[in-house]
Short mmCIF file of C-alpha atoms in Angstrom, two decimals:
data_model
loop_
_atom_site.label_atom_id
_atom_site.label_comp_id
_atom_site.label_asym_id
_atom_site.label_seq_id
_atom_site.Cartn_x
_atom_site.Cartn_y
_atom_site.Cartn_z
CA UNK C 1 -25.81 -204.45 101.26
CA UNK C 2 -25.63 -200.89 100.02
CA UNK C 3 -27.86 -200.45 96.97
CA UNK C 4 -26.50 -197.14 95.68
CA UNK C 5 -23.08 -196.19 96.95
CA UNK C 6 -21.13 -193.07 96.18
CA UNK C 7 -17.63 -192.01 97.13
CA UNK C 8 -16.29 -189.97 98.68
CA UNK C 9 -18.78 -188.93 101.35
CA UNK C 10 -17.01 -185.61 101.90
CA UNK C 11 -14.82 -183.69 99.48
CA UNK C 12 -13.07 -180.44 100.38
CA UNK C 13 -11.02 -178.79 97.68
CA UNK C 14 -9.82 -175.45 96.41
CA UNK C 15 -11.15 -173.37 93.56
CA UNK C 16 -9.74 -174.33 90.20
CA UNK C 17 -9.13 -177.97 91.05
CA UNK C 18 -10.59 -180.95 89.19
CA UNK C 19 -12.38 -183.66 91.16
CA UNK C 20 -14.46 -186.78 90.57
CA UNK C 21 -17.30 -188.45 92.44
CA UNK C 22 -18.03 -192.12 91.84
CA UNK C 23 -21.34 -193.95 92.01
CA UNK C 24 -22.23 -197.61 91.80
CA UNK C 25 -25.56 -199.42 92.07
CA UNK C 26 -26.11 -203.13 92.62
CA UNK C 27 -29.86 -203.13 91.98
CA UNK C 28 -29.66 -204.09 88.33
CA UNK C 29 -31.32 -200.83 87.32
CA UNK C 30 -31.05 -199.46 83.81
CA UNK C 31 -31.11 -195.77 84.64
CA UNK C 32 -28.84 -193.64 86.81
CA UNK C 33 -28.93 -189.97 87.76
CA UNK C 34 -26.99 -187.15 89.31
CA UNK C 35 -28.86 -184.59 91.42
CA UNK C 36 -27.50 -181.46 93.06
CA UNK C 37 -28.88 -180.31 96.43
CA UNK C 38 -28.05 -176.75 97.38
CA UNK C 39 -27.73 -175.26 100.85
CA UNK C 40 -31.50 -174.66 101.00
CA UNK C 41 -32.14 -178.36 100.32
CA UNK C 42 -33.45 -177.67 96.81
CA UNK C 43 -32.86 -180.70 94.58
CA UNK C 44 -32.31 -180.39 90.86
CA UNK C 45 -31.53 -183.04 88.30
CA UNK C 46 -28.27 -182.67 86.42
CA UNK C 47 -27.87 -185.77 84.27
CA UNK C 48 -29.39 -189.13 83.60
CA UNK C 49 -28.05 -192.17 81.77
CA UNK C 50 -30.06 -195.13 80.52
CA UNK C 51 -27.96 -198.18 79.67
CA UNK C 52 -24.85 -196.02 79.35
CA UNK C 53 -26.58 -193.52 77.05
CA UNK C 54 -27.06 -189.90 78.11
CA UNK C 55 -30.79 -189.14 78.14
CA UNK C 56 -31.15 -186.09 80.37
CA UNK C 57 -28.72 -183.20 80.35
CA UNK C 58 -30.06 -180.16 82.12
CA UNK C 59 -28.48 -176.72 81.80
CA UNK C 60 -25.33 -177.66 83.63
CA UNK C 61 -21.97 -175.96 82.91
CA UNK C 62 -19.79 -178.05 80.64
CA UNK C 63 -17.24 -178.19 83.47
CA UNK C 64 -19.42 -181.07 84.68
CA UNK C 65 -18.94 -184.26 82.70
CA UNK C 66 -20.70 -187.50 83.58
CA UNK C 67 -19.27 -190.82 82.49
CA UNK C 68 -20.98 -194.20 82.53
CA UNK C 69 -18.55 -197.07 81.86
CA UNK C 70 -21.37 -199.58 82.34
CA UNK C 71 -24.95 -199.44 83.47
CA UNK C 72 -24.00 -200.05 87.12
CA UNK C 73 -21.69 -197.04 87.33
CA UNK C 74 -22.11 -193.34 86.77
CA UNK C 75 -19.25 -191.04 87.69
CA UNK C 76 -19.23 -187.26 87.80
CA UNK C 77 -16.12 -185.30 86.93
CA UNK C 78 -15.93 -181.59 87.66
CA UNK C 79 -13.25 -179.35 86.14
CA UNK C 80 -12.11 -175.96 87.38
CA UNK C 81 -14.20 -176.04 90.54
CA UNK C 82 -15.92 -172.83 91.62
CA UNK C 83 -17.30 -171.69 94.97
CA UNK C 84 -20.86 -172.08 93.64
CA UNK C 85 -20.28 -175.77 93.06
CA UNK C 86 -20.39 -176.34 96.81
CA UNK C 87 -23.40 -178.56 97.43
CA UNK C 88 -24.42 -182.11 98.17
CA UNK C 89 -24.43 -184.30 95.09
CA UNK C 90 -26.71 -187.32 95.04
CA UNK C 91 -26.50 -190.30 92.76
CA UNK C 92 -29.68 -192.29 92.16
CA UNK C 93 -30.90 -195.19 90.08
CA UNK C 94 -34.24 -196.53 88.92
CA UNK C 95 -35.84 -199.13 86.74
CA UNK C 96 -38.20 -198.09 83.97
CA UNK C 97 -41.13 -197.24 83.49
CA UNK C 98 -41.35 -193.58 84.30
CA UNK C 99 -43.07 -193.89 87.68
CA UNK C 100 -40.65 -196.37 89.18
CA UNK C 101 -39.07 -195.03 92.39
CA UNK C 102 -35.58 -193.58 92.56
CA UNK C 103 -33.08 -195.13 94.93
CA UNK C 104 -30.64 -192.56 96.22
CA UNK C 105 -27.13 -192.81 97.55
CA UNK C 106 -26.21 -191.03 100.78
CA UNK C 107 -24.70 -188.05 99.00
CA UNK C 108 -21.30 -186.43 98.57
CA UNK C 109 -20.84 -183.12 100.33
CA UNK C 110 -18.55 -181.01 98.17
CA UNK C 111 -17.01 -177.89 99.70
CA UNK C 112 -15.00 -175.59 97.49
CA UNK C 113 -12.83 -173.06 99.31
CA UNK Q 1 -42.65 -176.17 82.58
CA UNK Q 2 -43.64 -178.61 85.28
CA UNK Q 3 -43.17 -177.51 88.88
CA UNK Q 4 -43.94 -178.45 92.48
CA UNK Q 5 -44.69 -176.05 95.33
CA UNK Q 6 -44.51 -177.11 98.96
CA UNK Q 7 -45.33 -175.27 102.15
CA UNK Q 8 -42.29 -173.71 103.72
CA UNK Q 9 -40.92 -175.11 106.90
CA UNK Q 10 -39.84 -175.77 109.40
CA UNK Q 11 -42.91 -177.46 110.77
CA UNK Q 12 -42.58 -178.05 114.50
CA UNK Q 13 -44.97 -180.42 116.24
CA UNK Q 14 -45.32 -182.27 119.50
CA UNK Q 15 -45.37 -186.05 119.48
CA UNK Q 16 -48.78 -187.51 118.57
CA UNK Q 17 -49.90 -184.32 116.80
CA UNK Q 18 -51.58 -184.36 113.39
CA UNK Q 19 -49.37 -183.53 110.43
CA UNK Q 20 -50.23 -181.91 107.12
CA UNK Q 21 -47.63 -180.81 104.59
CA UNK Q 22 -49.18 -179.09 101.59
CA UNK Q 23 -48.03 -179.78 98.05
CA UNK Q 24 -49.43 -178.45 94.79
CA UNK Q 25 -48.16 -179.02 91.30
CA UNK Q 26 -48.24 -177.67 87.76
CA UNK Q 27 -47.85 -180.18 84.97
CA UNK Q 28 -48.82 -181.00 81.42
CA UNK Q 29 -50.30 -184.42 81.00
CA UNK Q 30 -50.86 -186.79 83.90
CA UNK Q 31 -47.75 -187.13 86.03
CA UNK Q 32 -47.16 -189.59 88.80
CA UNK Q 33 -46.75 -187.97 92.21
CA UNK Q 34 -44.39 -188.91 95.01
CA UNK Q 35 -43.36 -188.08 98.54
CA UNK Q 36 -39.74 -188.70 99.46
CA UNK Q 37 -38.19 -188.39 102.93
CA UNK Q 38 -34.62 -187.46 103.80
CA UNK Q 39 -33.29 -188.27 107.25
CA UNK Q 40 -30.21 -186.39 108.48
CA UNK Q 41 -27.05 -187.40 106.66
CA UNK Q 42 -28.84 -189.75 104.29
CA UNK Q 43 -30.18 -189.82 100.77
CA UNK Q 44 -33.83 -189.56 99.89
CA UNK Q 45 -36.13 -192.54 100.32
CA UNK Q 46 -39.46 -193.06 98.63
CA UNK Q 47 -42.25 -192.69 101.20
CA UNK Q 48 -45.31 -193.14 98.98
CA UNK Q 49 -46.60 -192.54 95.49
CA UNK Q 50 -49.78 -192.22 93.44
CA UNK Q 51 -49.95 -192.70 89.71
CA UNK Q 52 -53.40 -191.41 88.75
CA UNK Q 53 -56.17 -189.11 89.92
CA UNK Q 54 -57.93 -190.11 93.17
CA UNK Q 55 -55.25 -192.69 94.00
CA UNK Q 56 -54.18 -192.69 97.64
CA UNK Q 57 -50.60 -193.55 98.47
CA UNK Q 58 -49.85 -194.73 102.00
CA UNK Q 59 -46.89 -196.01 103.99
CA UNK Q 60 -45.80 -196.01 107.66
CA UNK Q 61 -48.97 -194.16 108.69
CA UNK Q 62 -48.48 -191.41 106.09
CA UNK Q 63 -51.09 -190.81 103.39
CA UNK Q 64 -51.52 -188.57 100.36
CA UNK Q 65 -54.30 -188.43 97.78
CA UNK Q 66 -53.78 -187.39 94.15
CA UNK Q 67 -56.31 -184.58 93.61
CA UNK Q 68 -56.44 -183.59 89.97
CA UNK Q 69 -59.13 -180.95 90.45
CA UNK Q 70 -57.00 -179.01 92.95
CA UNK Q 71 -53.63 -180.20 91.55
CA UNK Q 72 -52.60 -181.19 95.05
CA UNK Q 73 -50.93 -184.10 96.83
CA UNK Q 74 -50.91 -183.14 100.51
CA UNK Q 75 -49.08 -185.39 102.97
CA UNK Q 76 -50.85 -186.32 106.21
CA UNK Q 77 -50.19 -188.41 109.29
CA UNK Q 78 -52.54 -188.79 112.20
CA UNK Q 79 -49.98 -189.07 114.99
CA UNK Q 80 -46.35 -188.12 114.43
CA UNK Q 81 -43.39 -189.56 116.32
CA UNK Q 82 -39.99 -188.09 117.12
CA UNK Q 83 -38.53 -190.53 114.59
CA UNK Q 84 -40.53 -188.80 111.81
CA UNK Q 85 -38.29 -185.74 112.09
CA UNK Q 86 -36.81 -185.31 108.61
CA UNK Q 87 -37.12 -183.29 105.42
CA UNK Q 88 -40.05 -184.24 103.21
CA UNK Q 89 -40.03 -183.68 99.44
CA UNK Q 90 -42.98 -183.71 97.12
CA UNK Q 91 -42.14 -184.64 93.53
CA UNK Q 92 -43.69 -185.37 90.17
CA UNK Q 93 -42.47 -187.30 87.18
CA UNK Q 94 -41.80 -184.58 84.64
CA UNK Q 95 -42.56 -184.45 80.98
CA UNK Q 96 -40.29 -186.11 78.48
CA UNK Q 97 -40.39 -189.50 80.14
CA UNK Q 98 -37.22 -191.16 81.42
CA UNK Q 99 -38.33 -190.65 85.02
CA UNK Q 100 -37.26 -187.02 85.24
CA UNK Q 101 -38.36 -186.23 88.77
CA UNK Q 102 -39.07 -182.62 89.63
CA UNK Q 103 -38.88 -181.91 93.35
CA UNK Q 104 -40.40 -179.30 95.57
CA UNK Q 105 -38.13 -177.31 97.86
CA UNK Q 106 -38.59 -179.69 100.80
CA UNK Q 107 -40.27 -179.15 104.17
CA UNK Q 108 -38.37 -179.79 107.36
CA UNK Q 109 -40.39 -181.47 110.11
CA UNK Q 110 -39.22 -181.38 113.72
CA UNK Q 111 -41.17 -183.47 116.25
CA UNK Q 112 -40.56 -182.91 119.94
CA UNK Q 113 -41.37 -185.33 122.77
#
């Protein structure tokens, strides 16, 4: 059973397009996250939701809009894609308190041409 | 703000060699510290953690001790295997609660037979 699953695994698209990445977790966790991993493997948090409420919103362009229809799902929509958006995007989930481990999905490799 | 610094890789070792990957941190308060591992094509997995000074986290032969006086959390393993080849990330739970993990840049380990 996959704990944190995200789709698609690969996404190739052209500049200016709009695309979405979906994430679902079946762990019963309250908190979900989106992380971006650049080509040098550096990981940076983008967003976090706790029980469908946005709690972390780092300095991410407003072309990126997360949506959490329920606490098991956190989707990421990206408008007007740019070359610099090319990266691997990881969804993760965790239970509180603050030192509980994150469970990551296998990532979505986004390539913008 | 809080930050994590890891030794740059890649680290290349022969099987059964001793491994050390250095990690130091800067943080306000008393963060929890983590090591995550990323195998090729997969998401990150928690390897071990320590929640307070002098705690030792251990798992699968890997160890790391939370050293408050040197603000370090170095990862060690006495005898590496080819299957340990992966990227290793040091992380801390950042300020502001809500499990905002701040990652180091990652260190790639390659173990040869």
